[in-house]
CSV table of C-alpha atoms and ligand atoms in Angstrom, one decimal:
chain,number,residue,atom,x,y,z
A,175,MET,CA,122.0,120.2,163.3
A,176,SER,CA,123.1,116.6,164.1
A,177,ASP,CA,126.1,115.0,162.2
A,178,THR,CA,123.6,112.9,160.1
A,179,GLU,CA,121.7,115.9,159.3
A,180,SER,CA,124.7,117.9,158.4
A,181,LEU,CA,126.2,115.1,156.2
A,182,LYS,CA,122.7,114.7,154.4
A,183,ALA,CA,122.9,118.5,153.6
A,184,ALA,CA,126.4,118.2,152.3
A,185,LEU,CA,125.5,115.2,150.1
A,186,ALA,CA,122.3,116.9,148.7
A,187,PRO,CA,124.1,118.7,145.9
A,188,ILE,CA,125.9,115.7,144.4
A,189,ALA,CA,123.6,112.7,145.4
A,190,ALA,CA,120.1,114.3,145.6
A,191,GLY,CA,117.5,111.8,146.3
A,192,ARG,CA,120.0,108.9,145.9
A,193,ALA,CA,121.7,108.8,149.2
A,194,THR,CA,120.2,107.5,152.5
A,195,VAL,CA,122.6,108.4,155.4
A,196,ARG,CA,123.1,107.1,159.0
A,197,ILE,CA,125.9,107.9,161.4
A,198,GLU,CA,126.6,105.7,164.5
A,199,ASP,CA,129.7,105.9,166.6
A,200,GLY,CA,131.5,107.8,163.8
A,201,LYS,CA,130.5,105.2,161.2
A,202,ALA,CA,128.6,106.8,158.3
A,203,SER,CA,126.6,104.1,156.4
A,204,ILE,CA,125.3,105.4,153.1
A,205,VAL,CA,122.8,103.6,151.0
A,206,LEU,CA,123.4,105.0,147.4
A,207,ASP,CA,120.8,104.3,144.9
A,208,VAL,CA,122.5,104.2,141.2
A,209,THR,CA,119.5,103.0,139.3
A,210,GLY,CA,120.0,104.2,135.6
A,211,LEU,CA,123.5,105.0,135.9
A,212,ASP,CA,126.2,103.2,134.0
A,213,GLU,CA,129.3,102.0,135.4
A,214,ALA,CA,131.4,105.1,134.9
A,215,ALA,CA,128.7,107.2,136.3
A,216,ARG,CA,128.3,105.0,139.3
A,217,ALA,CA,132.0,105.1,140.2
A,218,GLU,CA,132.0,108.9,140.0
A,219,ILE,CA,129.0,109.3,142.3
A,220,GLU,CA,130.5,106.8,144.8
A,221,ALA,CA,133.8,108.7,144.8
A,222,ASP,CA,132.1,111.9,145.3
A,223,VAL,CA,130.0,110.8,148.1
A,224,ARG,CA,132.9,109.2,149.8
A,225,ARG,CA,135.0,112.3,149.7
A,226,VAL,CA,132.4,114.5,151.1
A,227,ALA,CA,131.5,111.9,153.7
A,228,GLU,CA,135.1,111.4,154.8
A,229,GLY,CA,135.5,115.1,155.2
A,230,ALA,CA,132.2,115.5,157.3
A,231,PRO,CA,132.1,116.5,161.0
A,232,GLY,CA,131.7,113.3,163.3
A,233,VAL,CA,132.8,110.8,160.6
A,234,SER,CA,135.7,108.5,161.2
A,235,GLU,CA,134.7,105.7,158.7
A,236,VAL,CA,132.6,105.6,155.6
A,237,ARG,CA,130.6,102.7,154.3
A,238,ILE,CA,128.7,102.9,151.0
A,239,LEU,CA,126.3,100.3,149.6
A,240,LEU,CA,125.2,100.7,145.9
A,241,THR,CA,121.8,99.5,145.2
A,242,SER,CA,120.0,99.5,141.8
A,243,GLU,CA,116.4,98.8,140.8
A,244,ARG,CA,115.5,96.1,138.4
A,245,ARG,CA,116.4,96.9,134.8
A,246,THR,CA,113.5,98.0,132.7
A,247,ARG,CA,111.8,94.9,131.1
A,248,ARG,CA,113.0,94.4,127.5
A,249,LEU,CA,110.7,93.1,124.8
A,250,ILE,CA,112.3,90.6,122.1
A,251,ALA,CA,110.2,90.2,119.1
A,252,VAL,CA,110.1,87.0,117.4
A,253,ALA,CA,108.8,87.7,113.7
A,254,SER,CA,108.7,86.2,110.1
A,255,GLY,CA,107.4,87.5,106.9
A,256,LYS,CA,105.8,84.3,106.2
A,257,GLY,CA,103.3,82.2,108.1
A,258,GLY,CA,103.9,78.8,109.3
A,259,VAL,CA,107.6,78.9,109.5
A,260,GLY,CA,107.7,78.1,113.2
A,261,LYS,CA,107.8,81.4,114.8
A,262,SER,CA,105.5,80.3,117.8
A,263,THR,CA,107.3,77.2,118.3
A,264,ILE,CA,110.6,79.0,118.4
A,265,ALA,CA,109.3,81.7,120.7
A,266,ALA,CA,108.0,79.3,123.2
A,267,ASN,CA,111.1,77.2,123.3
A,268,ILE,CA,113.4,80.0,123.4
A,269,ALA,CA,111.5,81.5,126.2
A,270,ILE,CA,111.8,78.2,128.1
A,271,ALA,CA,115.5,77.8,127.4
A,272,LEU,CA,116.1,81.2,128.3
A,273,ALA,CA,114.3,80.8,131.6
A,274,ARG,CA,116.3,77.6,132.3
A,275,ARG,CA,119.4,79.9,132.0
A,276,GLY,CA,118.2,81.8,134.9
A,277,ARG,CA,116.7,84.7,133.2
A,278,ARG,CA,113.1,85.7,134.3
A,279,VAL,CA,111.3,85.5,131.2
A,280,GLY,CA,107.4,86.1,130.1
A,281,LEU,CA,105.9,85.3,126.8
A,282,VAL,CA,103.3,87.3,125.0
A,283,ASP,CA,101.4,85.8,122.3
A,284,ALA,CA,100.3,88.7,119.9
A,285,ASP,CA,98.9,86.6,117.0
A,286,ILE,CA,95.4,87.5,116.6
A,287,TYR,CA,95.0,85.3,113.6
A,288,GLY,CA,96.1,82.2,115.2
A,289,PRO,CA,97.1,82.5,118.8
A,290,SER,CA,98.8,79.1,119.5
A,291,GLN,CA,100.9,79.7,122.7
A,292,THR,CA,98.2,78.4,125.1
A,293,ARG,CA,98.4,75.1,123.2
A,294,LEU,CA,102.2,75.1,123.1
A,295,LEU,CA,102.3,75.6,126.8
A,296,ALA,CA,99.5,73.4,127.9
A,297,VAL,CA,97.2,76.2,129.2
A,298,ASP,CA,94.5,76.0,126.7
A,299,GLY,CA,91.1,77.4,128.1
A,300,ILE,CA,92.7,79.1,131.1
A,301,ARG,CA,91.8,82.9,130.9
A,302,PRO,CA,94.1,85.3,132.4
A,303,GLU,CA,92.6,87.0,135.6
A,304,ALA,CA,92.8,90.8,136.0
A,305,ARG,CA,93.4,93.2,138.9
A,306,GLY,CA,91.3,96.2,137.9
A,307,LYS,CA,92.6,96.9,134.3
A,308,THR,CA,96.0,95.1,134.9
A,309,LEU,CA,96.1,91.5,133.5
A,310,ILE,CA,98.0,88.8,135.5
A,311,PRO,CA,99.8,86.4,133.3
A,312,VAL,CA,99.0,82.7,133.2
A,313,GLN,CA,101.5,80.7,135.1
A,314,THR,CA,102.7,77.7,132.8
A,315,GLY,CA,104.4,74.5,134.0
A,316,PHE,CA,107.5,75.6,132.2
A,317,GLY,CA,108.8,78.7,134.3
A,318,VAL,CA,107.4,81.1,131.7
A,319,PRO,CA,104.1,83.1,132.5
A,320,LEU,CA,102.1,83.7,129.4
A,321,LEU,CA,99.5,86.2,127.9
A,322,SER,CA,97.9,85.4,124.7
A,323,MET,CA,95.7,87.3,122.3
A,324,GLY,CA,93.7,83.9,122.4
A,325,GLY,CA,92.5,84.9,125.9
A,326,LEU,CA,91.4,88.5,124.8
A,327,VAL,CA,90.0,88.2,121.3
A,328,PRO,CA,86.7,86.8,120.9
A,329,GLU,CA,87.0,83.6,119.1
A,330,GLY,CA,86.3,84.0,115.3
A,331,GLN,CA,86.5,87.7,115.4
A,332,ALA,CA,90.2,88.2,114.5
A,333,ILE,CA,89.2,90.2,111.4
A,334,ALA,CA,87.0,92.5,113.2
A,335,TRP,CA,89.9,93.1,115.7
A,336,ARG,CA,92.4,94.4,113.1
A,337,GLY,CA,94.0,97.7,113.9
A,338,SER,CA,93.4,99.6,117.1
A,339,MET,CA,91.5,97.2,119.3
A,340,ALA,CA,94.1,94.6,118.7
A,341,GLY,CA,96.8,97.3,119.5
A,342,GLY,CA,95.1,98.1,122.7
A,343,ALA,CA,95.0,94.3,123.7
A,344,LEU,CA,98.7,94.0,123.1
A,345,GLY,CA,99.3,97.2,125.1
A,346,GLN,CA,97.3,95.4,128.0
A,347,MET,CA,99.4,92.3,127.7
A,348,VAL,CA,102.8,94.1,127.6
A,349,ASP,CA,101.8,96.4,130.4
A,350,ALA,CA,100.6,93.3,132.6
A,351,ASP,CA,101.6,92.4,136.1
A,352,TRP,CA,105.0,90.7,134.9
A,353,GLY,CA,106.4,90.7,138.3
A,354,ASP,CA,110.1,90.6,138.0
A,355,ALA,CA,110.3,89.4,134.5
A,356,GLU,CA,113.2,91.0,132.8
A,357,VAL,CA,112.6,89.8,129.2
A,358,LEU,CA,109.3,89.4,127.4
A,359,ILE,CA,109.3,87.2,124.3
A,360,LEU,CA,106.8,88.6,121.8
A,361,ASP,CA,105.4,86.1,119.4
A,362,LEU,CA,104.2,88.5,116.6
A,363,PRO,CA,101.4,87.7,114.0
A,364,PRO,CA,102.9,86.5,110.7
A,365,GLY,CA,103.5,89.1,107.9
A,366,THR,CA,104.9,92.6,107.6
A,367,GLY,CA,101.6,94.7,107.1
A,368,ASP,CA,100.2,97.7,109.1
A,369,LEU,CA,99.2,95.6,112.0
A,370,GLN,CA,102.7,94.4,112.6
A,371,LEU,CA,104.2,97.9,112.1
A,372,THR,CA,101.9,99.5,114.4
A,373,MET,CA,102.6,96.9,117.0
A,374,VAL,CA,106.4,97.3,116.8
A,375,GLN,CA,106.2,101.0,116.4
A,376,LYS,CA,104.1,101.2,119.6
A,377,HIS,CA,106.1,98.8,121.7
A,378,LYS,CA,109.5,99.4,120.4
A,379,PRO,CA,111.1,96.1,121.0
A,380,ALA,CA,114.9,96.1,122.3
A,381,GLY,CA,115.6,93.7,119.4
A,382,ALA,CA,114.0,91.2,117.0
A,383,ILE,CA,114.7,87.6,116.0
A,384,ILE,CA,113.7,86.7,112.5
A,385,VAL,CA,112.6,83.2,111.8
A,386,SER,CA,112.8,81.7,108.3
A,387,THR,CA,112.8,78.3,106.6
A,388,PRO,CA,115.6,77.8,104.0
A,389,GLN,CA,113.5,78.2,100.8
A,390,ASP,CA,114.1,81.3,98.7
A,391,LEU,CA,110.4,82.5,99.0
A,392,ALA,CA,110.7,82.5,102.8
A,393,LEU,CA,113.8,84.2,102.7
A,394,ILE,CA,112.4,87.0,100.5
A,395,ASP,CA,109.6,87.5,103.2
A,396,ALA,CA,112.2,87.4,105.8
A,397,ALA,CA,114.0,90.2,104.2
A,398,ARG,CA,110.7,92.2,104.1
A,399,ALA,CA,110.4,91.5,108.1
A,400,ILE,CA,113.8,92.8,108.4
A,401,ASP,CA,113.0,95.9,106.5
A,402,LEU,CA,110.1,96.7,108.9
A,403,PHE,CA,112.4,96.4,111.8
A,404,ASN,CA,114.9,98.6,110.2
A,405,LYS,CA,112.2,101.1,109.4
A,406,VAL,CA,111.4,101.7,113.1
A,407,SER,CA,115.1,101.2,114.2
A,408,VAL,CA,114.7,97.9,116.0
A,409,PRO,CA,118.0,96.1,116.0
A,410,ILE,CA,117.9,92.6,114.8
A,411,VAL,CA,119.3,89.9,117.3
A,412,GLY,CA,119.6,87.6,114.5
A,413,VAL,CA,118.2,85.1,112.1
A,414,ILE,CA,117.1,81.5,112.8
A,415,GLU,CA,116.7,78.9,110.2
A,416,ASN,CA,113.9,76.5,111.0
A,417,MET,CA,113.0,73.3,109.4
A,418,ALA,CA,116.4,73.1,107.9
A,419,GLY,CA,117.0,69.6,106.9
A,420,TYR,CA,114.9,66.7,108.0
A,421,ALA,CA,116.2,64.6,110.9
A,422,CYS,CA,115.2,60.9,110.3
A,423,PRO,CA,113.3,59.7,113.4
A,424,HIS,CA,114.9,56.4,113.0
A,425,CYS,CA,118.6,56.8,112.3
A,426,GLY,CA,118.9,60.6,113.2
A,427,GLU,CA,120.5,61.3,110.0
A,428,ILE,CA,119.7,64.7,108.3
A,429,SER,CA,118.5,65.0,104.8
A,430,ASP,CA,117.5,68.3,103.1
A,431,PRO,CA,114.2,68.0,101.4
A,432,PHE,CA,113.9,71.9,101.4
A,433,GLY,CA,117.7,72.5,101.4
A,434,SER,CA,119.4,74.1,104.2
A,435,GLY,CA,121.9,77.1,104.9
A,436,GLY,CA,119.8,79.5,102.9
A,437,ALA,CA,118.8,81.5,105.8
A,438,GLU,CA,122.6,81.6,107.0
A,439,ALA,CA,123.8,82.6,103.7
A,440,ALA,CA,121.2,85.4,103.5
A,441,ALA,CA,122.0,86.6,107.0
A,442,ASN,CA,125.5,86.8,106.0
A,443,ARG,CA,124.7,88.8,103.1
A,444,MET,CA,122.6,91.2,105.0
A,445,GLY,CA,125.5,91.6,107.6
A,446,LEU,CA,123.2,90.0,110.3
A,447,PRO,CA,124.1,87.6,112.9
A,448,PHE,CA,123.1,83.9,112.3
A,449,LEU,CA,121.8,82.4,115.6
A,450,GLY,CA,121.4,78.8,114.4
A,451,ARG,CA,119.2,76.2,112.8
A,452,VAL,CA,116.5,73.9,114.0
A,453,PRO,CA,116.1,70.8,112.0
A,454,LEU,CA,112.6,69.5,110.9
A,455,GLU,CA,111.9,66.7,113.2
A,456,MET,CA,108.7,64.9,113.8
A,457,ALA,CA,109.4,65.0,117.5
A,458,ILE,CA,109.2,68.8,117.6
A,459,ARG,CA,105.8,68.7,116.0
A,460,GLU,CA,104.5,66.0,118.1
A,461,ALA,CA,105.7,67.4,121.3
A,462,SER,CA,104.5,71.0,120.5
A,463,ASP,CA,101.2,69.6,119.6
A,464,ALA,CA,101.0,67.7,122.9
A,465,GLY,CA,101.9,70.8,125.0
A,466,ASP,CA,105.0,69.3,125.9
A,467,PRO,CA,107.6,72.0,124.5
A,468,PRO,CA,111.0,70.1,123.7
A,469,ALA,CA,113.0,72.8,125.1
A,470,ALA,CA,111.7,71.8,128.7
A,471,GLY,CA,113.0,68.2,128.1
A,472,ASN,CA,116.5,66.8,128.1
A,473,GLY,CA,116.8,65.5,124.5
A,474,PRO,CA,118.7,66.7,121.6
A,475,GLN,CA,116.0,69.3,120.7
A,476,ALA,CA,116.3,70.9,124.2
A,477,GLU,CA,120.0,71.3,123.5
A,478,THR,CA,119.2,73.1,120.1
A,479,PHE,CA,116.9,75.6,121.9
A,480,ALA,CA,119.5,75.9,124.6
A,481,ALA,CA,122.0,77.0,122.2
A,482,LEU,CA,119.6,79.5,120.5
A,483,ALA,CA,118.9,81.0,124.1
A,484,ALA,CA,122.5,81.2,124.6
A,485,ARG,CA,123.0,83.4,121.7
A,486,LEU,CA,120.0,85.5,122.7
A,487,ASP,CA,121.3,85.7,126.2
A,488,GLU,CA,124.7,86.9,124.9
A,489,TRP,CA,123.0,89.5,122.9
A,490,LEU,CA,121.1,90.7,126.0
A,491,VAL,CA,124.3,91.1,128.0
A,492,ALA,CA,126.0,93.0,125.2
A,493,ASN,CA,123.2,95.2,124.8
A,494,GLY,CA,122.5,96.5,128.3
A,495,GLY,CA,122.9,93.5,130.9
B,562,ATP,N1,111.6,72.4,113.5
B,562,ATP,C1,110.3,71.8,113.3
B,562,ATP,N2,110.1,70.4,113.0
B,562,ATP,C2,108.9,70.0,112.9
B,562,ATP,N3,107.7,70.8,113.2
B,562,ATP,C3,107.8,72.1,113.2
B,562,ATP,C4,109.2,72.8,113.3
B,562,ATP,N4,109.0,74.0,113.6
B,562,ATP,C5,107.5,74.2,113.6
B,562,ATP,N5,107.0,73.0,113.4
B,562,ATP,C6,105.5,72.7,113.1
B,562,ATP,O1,105.2,73.6,111.9
B,562,ATP,C7,103.8,74.1,112.3
B,562,ATP,C8,103.8,75.7,112.3
B,562,ATP,O2,104.7,76.0,113.3
B,562,ATP,P1,104.2,77.5,114.1
B,562,ATP,O3,102.9,77.4,114.5
B,562,ATP,O4,105.3,77.5,115.1
B,562,ATP,O5,104.6,78.4,113.0
B,562,ATP,P2,104.2,79.9,112.9
B,562,ATP,O6,105.3,80.6,112.0
B,562,ATP,O7,103.9,80.5,114.3
B,562,ATP,O8,102.9,80.0,112.3
B,562,ATP,P3,101.9,81.2,112.0
B,562,ATP,O9,102.4,82.1,111.0
B,562,ATP,O10,100.7,80.6,111.7
B,562,ATP,O11,101.7,82.0,113.4
B,562,ATP,C9,103.4,73.6,113.8
B,562,ATP,O12,102.7,72.3,113.5
B,562,ATP,C10,104.6,73.2,114.4
B,562,ATP,O13,104.5,72.1,115.3
B,563,MG,MG1,102.4,81.5,115.3
């Protein structure tokens, strides 16, 4: 048996399938795949491999390189109990802001009733291609690939698509060819009914962001959305208050036609993190309608979304990297 063969055999019981070994001129080079192991387990296996290798015949020096495959992709759902609170706007812009921080992000528009991401990201009318049964996300101009129910559900047939067909289409989008995307932002349809429950149950997001406007009614609906995620043990990343105060397009002064702070107070009451607020601004609606997402620009709105993305990023790091 060569020295390499005997070292391989010696390592088999402690690093079966994880170690690639080569010995040259007494130098053992070992590539150790530590995918799926936490830090303590990595340190332990590395120490064990080093000990065995240093004691192996024909070895005078040991070099170990740790490698790890890409983390599994994580889904972050953006949800609200009530429609029209700005879920899609926030999902799109937080995805873009997160991508600007260097995260590899994809966006899934699961809204069968009113898919809006193709308009927000200016790829209306572009149908996703497929390789066999695998969908290929549409590249947008903002560093975030997109798949939208809009491309899969025949127009005007949302009602007929309720239930299992919509579930199947969502599965196809989540399992699409996302390349090296590590985070998928999932724009859920509004509401807390069976459709949303099934989607969440089946795809088990790593976390959920709840969007609410400051009004009491919206907050009651938000609480319902929170309940839905609690029911299936999906952690809440936090609450975002949208349309909080009106920023005057002329002077920038913020007034509170609908009040503000309600979502933060509600989050505090429920013991949930509050991620931040986005003011009601004409510029946000106009840019969104024009397919020119504010998070991709350099104005104050971009900063607002960058701050929200930073909070999400912190959460991602604290919850697995
Ligand atoms: N902070 C904001 N300032 C101004 N307009 C906003 C703001 N947030 C969202 N909007 C506008 O409000 C409308 C509804 O937003 P959006 O489509 O994101 O809500 P939604 O919760 O996804 O709605 P749906 O429940 O129908 O999916 C859009 O016209 C959007 O441009
Ligand atoms: Mg929407």
